[in-house]
Coordinates of N, CA and C in Angstrom, one line a residue:
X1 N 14.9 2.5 -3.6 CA 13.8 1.8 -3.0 C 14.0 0.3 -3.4
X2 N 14.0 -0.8 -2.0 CA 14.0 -2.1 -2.5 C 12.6 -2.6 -3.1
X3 N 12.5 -3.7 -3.8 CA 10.9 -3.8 -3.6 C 11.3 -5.5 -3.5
X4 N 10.4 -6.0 -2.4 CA 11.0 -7.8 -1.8 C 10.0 -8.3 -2.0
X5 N 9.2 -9.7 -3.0 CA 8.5 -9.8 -3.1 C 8.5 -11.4 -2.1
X6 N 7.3 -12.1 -2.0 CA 7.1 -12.7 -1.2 C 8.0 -12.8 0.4
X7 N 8.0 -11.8 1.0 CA 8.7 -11.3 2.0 C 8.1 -12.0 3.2
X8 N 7.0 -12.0 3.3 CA 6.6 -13.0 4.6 C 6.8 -14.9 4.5
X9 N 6.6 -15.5 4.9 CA 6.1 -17.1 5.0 C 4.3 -16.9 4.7
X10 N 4.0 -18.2 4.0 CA 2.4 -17.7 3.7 C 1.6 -17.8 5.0
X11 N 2.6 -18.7 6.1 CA 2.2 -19.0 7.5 C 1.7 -17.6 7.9
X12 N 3.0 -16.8 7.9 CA 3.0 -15.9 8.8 C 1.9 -14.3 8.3
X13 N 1.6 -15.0 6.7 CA 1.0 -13.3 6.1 C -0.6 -13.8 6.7
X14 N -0.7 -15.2 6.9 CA -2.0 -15.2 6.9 C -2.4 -14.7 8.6
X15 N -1.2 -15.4 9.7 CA -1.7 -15.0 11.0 C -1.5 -13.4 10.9
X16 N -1.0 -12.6 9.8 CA -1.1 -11.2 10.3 C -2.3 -10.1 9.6
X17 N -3.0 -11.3 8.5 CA -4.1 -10.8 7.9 C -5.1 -11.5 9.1
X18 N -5.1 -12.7 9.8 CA -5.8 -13.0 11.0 C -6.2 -12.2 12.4
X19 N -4.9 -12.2 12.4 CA -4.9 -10.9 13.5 C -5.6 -9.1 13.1
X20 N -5.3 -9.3 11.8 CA -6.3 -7.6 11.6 C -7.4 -8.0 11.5
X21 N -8.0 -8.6 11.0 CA -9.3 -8.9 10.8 C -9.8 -9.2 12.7
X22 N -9.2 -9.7 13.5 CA -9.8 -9.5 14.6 C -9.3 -8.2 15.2
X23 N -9.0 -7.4 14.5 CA -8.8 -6.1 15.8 C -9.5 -5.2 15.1
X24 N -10.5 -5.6 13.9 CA -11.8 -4.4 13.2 C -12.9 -4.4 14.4
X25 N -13.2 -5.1 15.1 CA -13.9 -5.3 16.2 C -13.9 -4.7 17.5
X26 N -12.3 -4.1 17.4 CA -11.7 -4.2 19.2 C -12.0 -2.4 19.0
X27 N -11.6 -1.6 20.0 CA -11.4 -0.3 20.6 C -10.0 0.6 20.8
X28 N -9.2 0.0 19.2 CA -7.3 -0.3 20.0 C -6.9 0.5 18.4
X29 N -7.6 1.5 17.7 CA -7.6 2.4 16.4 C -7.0 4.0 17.0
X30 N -5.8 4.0 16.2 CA -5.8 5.5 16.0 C -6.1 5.9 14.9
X31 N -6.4 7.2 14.6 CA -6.2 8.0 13.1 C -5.4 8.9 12.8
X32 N -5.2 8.8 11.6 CA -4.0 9.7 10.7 C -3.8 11.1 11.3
X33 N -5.1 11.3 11.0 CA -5.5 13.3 11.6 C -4.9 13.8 12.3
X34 N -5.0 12.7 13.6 CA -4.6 12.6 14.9 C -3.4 13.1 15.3
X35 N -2.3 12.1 14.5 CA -0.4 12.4 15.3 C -0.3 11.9 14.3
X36 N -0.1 12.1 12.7 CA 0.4 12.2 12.0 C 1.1 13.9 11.9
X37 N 2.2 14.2 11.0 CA 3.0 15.5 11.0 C 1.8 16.4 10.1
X38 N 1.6 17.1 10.2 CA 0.7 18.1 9.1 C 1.4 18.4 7.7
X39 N 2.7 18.2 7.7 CA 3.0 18.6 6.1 C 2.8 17.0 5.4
X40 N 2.4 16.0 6.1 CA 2.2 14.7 5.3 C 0.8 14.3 5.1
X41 N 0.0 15.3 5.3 CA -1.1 15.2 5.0 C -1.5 16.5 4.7
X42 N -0.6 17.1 3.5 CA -1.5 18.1 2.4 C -2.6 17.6 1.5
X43 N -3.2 18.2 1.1 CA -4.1 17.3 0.4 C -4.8 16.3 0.5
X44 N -4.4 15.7 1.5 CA -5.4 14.3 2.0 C -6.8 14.9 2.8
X45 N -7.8 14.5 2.4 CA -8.3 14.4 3.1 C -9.3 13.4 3.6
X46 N -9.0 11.6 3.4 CA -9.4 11.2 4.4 C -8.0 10.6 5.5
X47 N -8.6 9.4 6.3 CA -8.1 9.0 7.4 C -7.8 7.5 7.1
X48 N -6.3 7.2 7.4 CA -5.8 6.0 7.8 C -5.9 5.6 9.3
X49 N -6.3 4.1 9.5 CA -6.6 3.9 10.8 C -5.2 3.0 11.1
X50 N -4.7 3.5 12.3 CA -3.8 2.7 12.7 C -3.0 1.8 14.1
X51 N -2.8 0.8 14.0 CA -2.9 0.2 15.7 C -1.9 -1.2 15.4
X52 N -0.5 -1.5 16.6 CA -0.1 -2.3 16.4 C 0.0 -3.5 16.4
X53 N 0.9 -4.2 16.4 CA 0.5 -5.9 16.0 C 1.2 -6.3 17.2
X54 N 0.6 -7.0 17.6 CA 0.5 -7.9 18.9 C 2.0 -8.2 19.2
X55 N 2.4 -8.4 20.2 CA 3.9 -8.6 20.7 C 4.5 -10.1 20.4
X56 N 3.7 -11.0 19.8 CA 3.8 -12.1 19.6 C 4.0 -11.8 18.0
X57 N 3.0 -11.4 17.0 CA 3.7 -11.3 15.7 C 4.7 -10.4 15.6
X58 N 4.9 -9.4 16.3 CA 6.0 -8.7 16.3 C 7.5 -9.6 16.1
X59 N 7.5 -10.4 17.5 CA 8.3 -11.2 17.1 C 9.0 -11.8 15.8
X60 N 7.6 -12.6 15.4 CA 7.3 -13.5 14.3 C 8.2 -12.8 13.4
X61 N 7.5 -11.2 13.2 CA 8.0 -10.6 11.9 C 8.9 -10.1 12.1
X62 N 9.9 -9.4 13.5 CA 11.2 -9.0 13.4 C 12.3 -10.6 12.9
X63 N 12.0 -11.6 13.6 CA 13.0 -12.8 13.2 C 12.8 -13.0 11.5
X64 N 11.8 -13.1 10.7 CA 11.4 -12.9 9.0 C 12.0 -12.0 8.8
X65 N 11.6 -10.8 9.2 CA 12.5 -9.9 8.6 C 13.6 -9.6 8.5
X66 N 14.6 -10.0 9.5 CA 15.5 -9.6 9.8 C 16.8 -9.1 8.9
X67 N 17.0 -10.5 8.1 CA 18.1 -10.6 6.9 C 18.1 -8.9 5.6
X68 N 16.4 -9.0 5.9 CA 16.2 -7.7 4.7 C 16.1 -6.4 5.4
X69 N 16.1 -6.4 6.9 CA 16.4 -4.6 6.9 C 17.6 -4.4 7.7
X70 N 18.0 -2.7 7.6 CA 18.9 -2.6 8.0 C 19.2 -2.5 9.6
X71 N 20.5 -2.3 10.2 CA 19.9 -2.7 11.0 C 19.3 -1.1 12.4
X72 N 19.1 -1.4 13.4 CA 18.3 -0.2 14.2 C 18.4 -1.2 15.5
X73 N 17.8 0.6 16.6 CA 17.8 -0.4 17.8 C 16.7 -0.4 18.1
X74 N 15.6 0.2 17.2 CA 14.3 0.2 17.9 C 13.4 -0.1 16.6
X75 N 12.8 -1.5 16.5 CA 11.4 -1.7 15.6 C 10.3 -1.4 15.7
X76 N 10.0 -0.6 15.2 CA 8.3 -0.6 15.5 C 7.4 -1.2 14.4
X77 N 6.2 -1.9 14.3 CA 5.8 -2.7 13.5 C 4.3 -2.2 13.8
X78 N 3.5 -1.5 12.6 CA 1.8 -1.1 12.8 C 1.0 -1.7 11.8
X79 N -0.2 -1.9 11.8 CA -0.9 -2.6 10.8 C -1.3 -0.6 10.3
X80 N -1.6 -0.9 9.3 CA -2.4 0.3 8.4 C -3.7 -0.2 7.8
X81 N -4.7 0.7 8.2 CA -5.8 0.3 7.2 C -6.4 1.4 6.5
X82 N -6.0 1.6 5.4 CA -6.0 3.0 4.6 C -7.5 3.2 3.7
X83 N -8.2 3.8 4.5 CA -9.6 4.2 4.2 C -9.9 4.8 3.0
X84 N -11.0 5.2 2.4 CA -11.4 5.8 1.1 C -10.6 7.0 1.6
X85 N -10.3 8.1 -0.1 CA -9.6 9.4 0.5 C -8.4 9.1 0.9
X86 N -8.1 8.2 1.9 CA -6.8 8.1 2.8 C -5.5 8.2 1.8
X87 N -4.5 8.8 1.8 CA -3.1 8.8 1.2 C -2.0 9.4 2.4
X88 N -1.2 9.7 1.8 CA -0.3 10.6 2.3 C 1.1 11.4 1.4
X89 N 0.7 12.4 1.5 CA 1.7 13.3 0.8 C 3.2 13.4 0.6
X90 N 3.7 14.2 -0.1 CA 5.2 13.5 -0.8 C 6.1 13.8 0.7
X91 N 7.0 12.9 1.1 CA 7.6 12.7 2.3 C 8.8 12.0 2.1
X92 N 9.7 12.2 3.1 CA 11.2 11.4 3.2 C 11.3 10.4 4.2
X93 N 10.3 10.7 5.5 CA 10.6 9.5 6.9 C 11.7 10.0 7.4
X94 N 12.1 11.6 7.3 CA 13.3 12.0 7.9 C 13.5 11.7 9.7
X95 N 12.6 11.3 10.4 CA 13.2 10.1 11.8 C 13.4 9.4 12.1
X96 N 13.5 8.7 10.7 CA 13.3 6.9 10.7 C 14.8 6.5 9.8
X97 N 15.3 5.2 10.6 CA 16.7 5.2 9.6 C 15.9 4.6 8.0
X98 N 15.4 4.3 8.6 CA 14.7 3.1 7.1 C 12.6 2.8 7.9
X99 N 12.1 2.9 6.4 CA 11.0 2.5 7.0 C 10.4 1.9 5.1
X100 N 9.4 0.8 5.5 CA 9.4 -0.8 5.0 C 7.2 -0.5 4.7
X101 N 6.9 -0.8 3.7 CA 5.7 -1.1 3.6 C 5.4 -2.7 3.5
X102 N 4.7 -3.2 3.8 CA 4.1 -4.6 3.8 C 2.9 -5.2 3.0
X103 N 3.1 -5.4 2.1 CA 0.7 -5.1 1.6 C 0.8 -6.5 2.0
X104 N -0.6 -6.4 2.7 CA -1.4 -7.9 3.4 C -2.4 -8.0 2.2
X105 N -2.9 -7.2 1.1 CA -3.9 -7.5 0.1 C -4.0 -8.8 -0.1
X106 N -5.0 -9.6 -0.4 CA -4.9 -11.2 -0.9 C -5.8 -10.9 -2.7
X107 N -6.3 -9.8 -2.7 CA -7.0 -9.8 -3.6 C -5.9 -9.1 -4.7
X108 N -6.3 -8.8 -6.0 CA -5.8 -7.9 -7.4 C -6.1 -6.9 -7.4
X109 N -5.0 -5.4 -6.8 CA -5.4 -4.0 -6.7 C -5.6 -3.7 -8.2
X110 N -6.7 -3.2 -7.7 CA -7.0 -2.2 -9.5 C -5.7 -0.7 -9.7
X111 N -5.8 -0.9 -10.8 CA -5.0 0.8 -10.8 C -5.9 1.7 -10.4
X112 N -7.0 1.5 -11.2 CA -8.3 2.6 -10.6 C -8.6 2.9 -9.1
X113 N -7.9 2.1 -8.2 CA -8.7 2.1 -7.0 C -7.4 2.7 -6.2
X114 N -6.9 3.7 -6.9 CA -5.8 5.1 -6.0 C -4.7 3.7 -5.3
X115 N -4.3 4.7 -4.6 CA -3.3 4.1 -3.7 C -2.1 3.4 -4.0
X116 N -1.6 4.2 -5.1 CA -0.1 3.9 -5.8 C 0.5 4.2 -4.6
X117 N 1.9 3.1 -4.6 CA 2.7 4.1 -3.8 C 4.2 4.5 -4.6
X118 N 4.6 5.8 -4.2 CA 5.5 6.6 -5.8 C 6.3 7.3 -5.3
X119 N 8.0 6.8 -5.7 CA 9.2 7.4 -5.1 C 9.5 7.9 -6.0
X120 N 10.8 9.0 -5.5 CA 11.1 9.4 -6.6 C 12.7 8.5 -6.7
X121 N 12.9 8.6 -8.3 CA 14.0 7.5 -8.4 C 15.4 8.5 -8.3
X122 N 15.9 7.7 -7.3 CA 17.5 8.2 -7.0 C 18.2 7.7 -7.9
X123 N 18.2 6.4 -8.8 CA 19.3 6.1 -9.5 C 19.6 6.9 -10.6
X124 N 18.3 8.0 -11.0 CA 19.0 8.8 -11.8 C 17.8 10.4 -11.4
X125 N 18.5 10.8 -10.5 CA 18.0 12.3 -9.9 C 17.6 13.0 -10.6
X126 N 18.5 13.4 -11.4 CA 18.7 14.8 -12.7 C 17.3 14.6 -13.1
X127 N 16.8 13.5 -13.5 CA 16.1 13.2 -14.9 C 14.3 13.9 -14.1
X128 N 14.4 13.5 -12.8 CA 12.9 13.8 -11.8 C 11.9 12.8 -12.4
X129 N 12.1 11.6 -12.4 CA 11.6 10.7 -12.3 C 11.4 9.9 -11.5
X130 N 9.9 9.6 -11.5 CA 8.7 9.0 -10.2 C 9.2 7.5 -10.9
X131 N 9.0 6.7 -9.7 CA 8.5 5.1 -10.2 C 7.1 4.6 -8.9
X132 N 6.2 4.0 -9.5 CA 5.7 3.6 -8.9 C 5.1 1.7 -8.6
X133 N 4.3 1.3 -7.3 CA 4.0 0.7 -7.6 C 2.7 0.8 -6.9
X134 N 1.9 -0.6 -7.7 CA 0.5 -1.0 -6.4 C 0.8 -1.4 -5.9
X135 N -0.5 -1.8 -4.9 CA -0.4 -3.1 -3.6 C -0.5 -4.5 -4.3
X136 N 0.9 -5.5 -3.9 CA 0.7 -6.7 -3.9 C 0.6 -7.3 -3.1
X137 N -0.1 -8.8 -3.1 CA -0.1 -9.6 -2.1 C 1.8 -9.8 -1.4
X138 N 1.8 -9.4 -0.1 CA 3.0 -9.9 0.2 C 4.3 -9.8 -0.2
X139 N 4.3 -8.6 -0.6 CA 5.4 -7.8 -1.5 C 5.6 -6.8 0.2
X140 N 7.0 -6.4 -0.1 CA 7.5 -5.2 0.6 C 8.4 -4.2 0.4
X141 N 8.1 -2.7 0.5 CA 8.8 -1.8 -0.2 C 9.3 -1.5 0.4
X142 N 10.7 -1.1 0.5 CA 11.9 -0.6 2.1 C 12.3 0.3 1.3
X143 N 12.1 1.6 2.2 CA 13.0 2.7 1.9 C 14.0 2.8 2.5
X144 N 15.4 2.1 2.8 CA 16.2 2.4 3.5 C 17.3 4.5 3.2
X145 N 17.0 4.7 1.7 CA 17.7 6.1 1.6 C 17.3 7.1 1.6
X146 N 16.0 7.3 2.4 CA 15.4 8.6 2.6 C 15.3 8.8 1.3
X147 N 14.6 8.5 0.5 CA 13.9 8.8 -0.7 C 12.7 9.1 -0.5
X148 N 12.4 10.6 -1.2 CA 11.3 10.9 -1.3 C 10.0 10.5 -2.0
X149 N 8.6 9.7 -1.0 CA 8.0 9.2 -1.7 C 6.8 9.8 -1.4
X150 N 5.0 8.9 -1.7 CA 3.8 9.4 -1.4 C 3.0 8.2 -1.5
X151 N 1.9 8.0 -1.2 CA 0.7 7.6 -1.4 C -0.3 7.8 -2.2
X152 N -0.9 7.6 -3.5 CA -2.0 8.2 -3.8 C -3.3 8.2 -2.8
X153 N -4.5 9.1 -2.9 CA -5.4 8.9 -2.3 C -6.0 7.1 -2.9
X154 N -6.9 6.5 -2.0 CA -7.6 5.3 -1.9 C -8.4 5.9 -2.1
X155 N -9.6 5.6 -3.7 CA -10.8 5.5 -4.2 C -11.7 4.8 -3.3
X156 N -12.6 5.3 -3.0 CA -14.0 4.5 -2.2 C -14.6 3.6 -3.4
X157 N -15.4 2.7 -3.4 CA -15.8 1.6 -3.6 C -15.1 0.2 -3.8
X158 N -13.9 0.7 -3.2 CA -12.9 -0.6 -3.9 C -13.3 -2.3 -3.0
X159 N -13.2 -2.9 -3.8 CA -13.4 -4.5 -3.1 C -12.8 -4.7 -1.8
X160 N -12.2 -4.3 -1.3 CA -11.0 -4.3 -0.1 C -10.3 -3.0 0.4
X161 N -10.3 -3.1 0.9 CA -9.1 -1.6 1.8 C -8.0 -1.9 1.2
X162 N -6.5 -1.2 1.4 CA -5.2 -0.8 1.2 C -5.5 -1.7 2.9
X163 N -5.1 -2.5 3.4 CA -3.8 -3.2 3.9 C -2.6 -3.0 4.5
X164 N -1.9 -2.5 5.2 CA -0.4 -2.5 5.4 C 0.2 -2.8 6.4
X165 N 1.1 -3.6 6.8 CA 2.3 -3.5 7.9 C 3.4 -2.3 7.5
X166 N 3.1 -1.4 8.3 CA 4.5 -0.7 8.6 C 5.3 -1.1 9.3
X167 N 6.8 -0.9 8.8 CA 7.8 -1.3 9.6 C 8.7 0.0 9.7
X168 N 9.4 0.5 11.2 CA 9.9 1.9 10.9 C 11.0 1.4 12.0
X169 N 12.0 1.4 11.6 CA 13.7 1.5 11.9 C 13.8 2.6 12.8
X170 N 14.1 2.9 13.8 CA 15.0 3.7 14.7 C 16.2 4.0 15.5
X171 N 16.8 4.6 15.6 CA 17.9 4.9 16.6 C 18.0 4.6 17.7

C-alpha cells in the first residue's frame, strides 16, 4: 500500500470538496446496497452514497494524478460519502488493476469516529499483520497489489462524514 500525502494542489482539493458539497442537493446518488458485490458488505450495515465527479474535474485529477498511478486504459473517478454504519468488508479490488482512496476531510478524524482504513501488510505476510490508517486531509492510499484491505464501520455523530474520491484503474 502507497500512502501520498498532499496528493492534490490545494486548488484542486478545494474545487473537489466544492463540487461535492454542490451535488448534496442534486438527484445524481447511488447506494452501496445497490451494485456493490455482496461479499463486500458482510457486516455492514449502513450505506455509502456514491456519484461521480464531473468531466471537467475528472480531467483536473487524471493530469495530477497521473505521475502516481499506474498505468490503465480506463479511469474511473467517484466521490464517496460514507454515512454512519457505512464500511466495507475485507476485500482485494480483484477487477481493478490498482484502486486509490482520496480523503477530501478538511477537519481532524477522531479515532473514535470508525472508518479506519486497514490492509493487510504484504511486506511481511507470514507475520498477519494489519496496518492501518485514518482519514487525512488530502492524503491518498493506492492499492496498486491487490492487497487485501477494509473499512471500518463510520460512528454516527461524527463532526463530518468520511469523504472520498475513489480512483479505480482498469483494463
Amino acid at each position: 500500500m502507497k500512502i501520498i500525502k498532499n496528493i492534490l494542489s490545494e486548488d484542486l482539493f478545494d474545487k473537489c470538496r466544492t463540487e461535492l458539497s454542490k451535488k448534496f442537493t442534486s438527484f445524481c446518488w447511488g447506494s452501496s446496497p445497490l451494485f456493490w458485490p455482496r461479499d463486500i458488505l458482510i457486516q455492514q450495515s449502513g450505506a455509502c452514497m456514491v456519484t461521480p465527479v464531473s468531466p471537467e474535474l475528472f480531467r483536473l485529477l487524471k493530469k495530477e494524478l497521473k505521475s502516481h498511478l499506474p498505468k490503465c486504459k480506463k479511469l474511473i473517478c467517484q466521490y464517496y460519502v460514507w454515512l454512519p454504519h457505512s464500511g466495507i468488508s475485507l476485500h482485494n479490488d480483484p477487477t481493478h488493476i490498482f484502486g486509490a482512496t482520496i480523503y477530501l476531510n478538511k477537519l481532524e478524524w477522531s479515532p473514535n469516529s470508525g472508518g479506519w482504513f486497514i490492509w493487510k501488510d504484504t511486506e511481511t505476510p507470514k507475520t498477519g499483520v494489519y496496518k492501518s490508517i485514518l482519514p487525512q486531509k488530502n492524503v491518498m492510499v493506492l492499492n496498486d497489489k491487490r492487497e487485501w484491505h477494509l473499512v471500518t464501520s463510520v460512528a454516527s455523530g461524527c463532526l463530518e462524514h468520511r469523504y472520498t474520491i475513489q480512483v479505480w484503474g482498469n483494463a
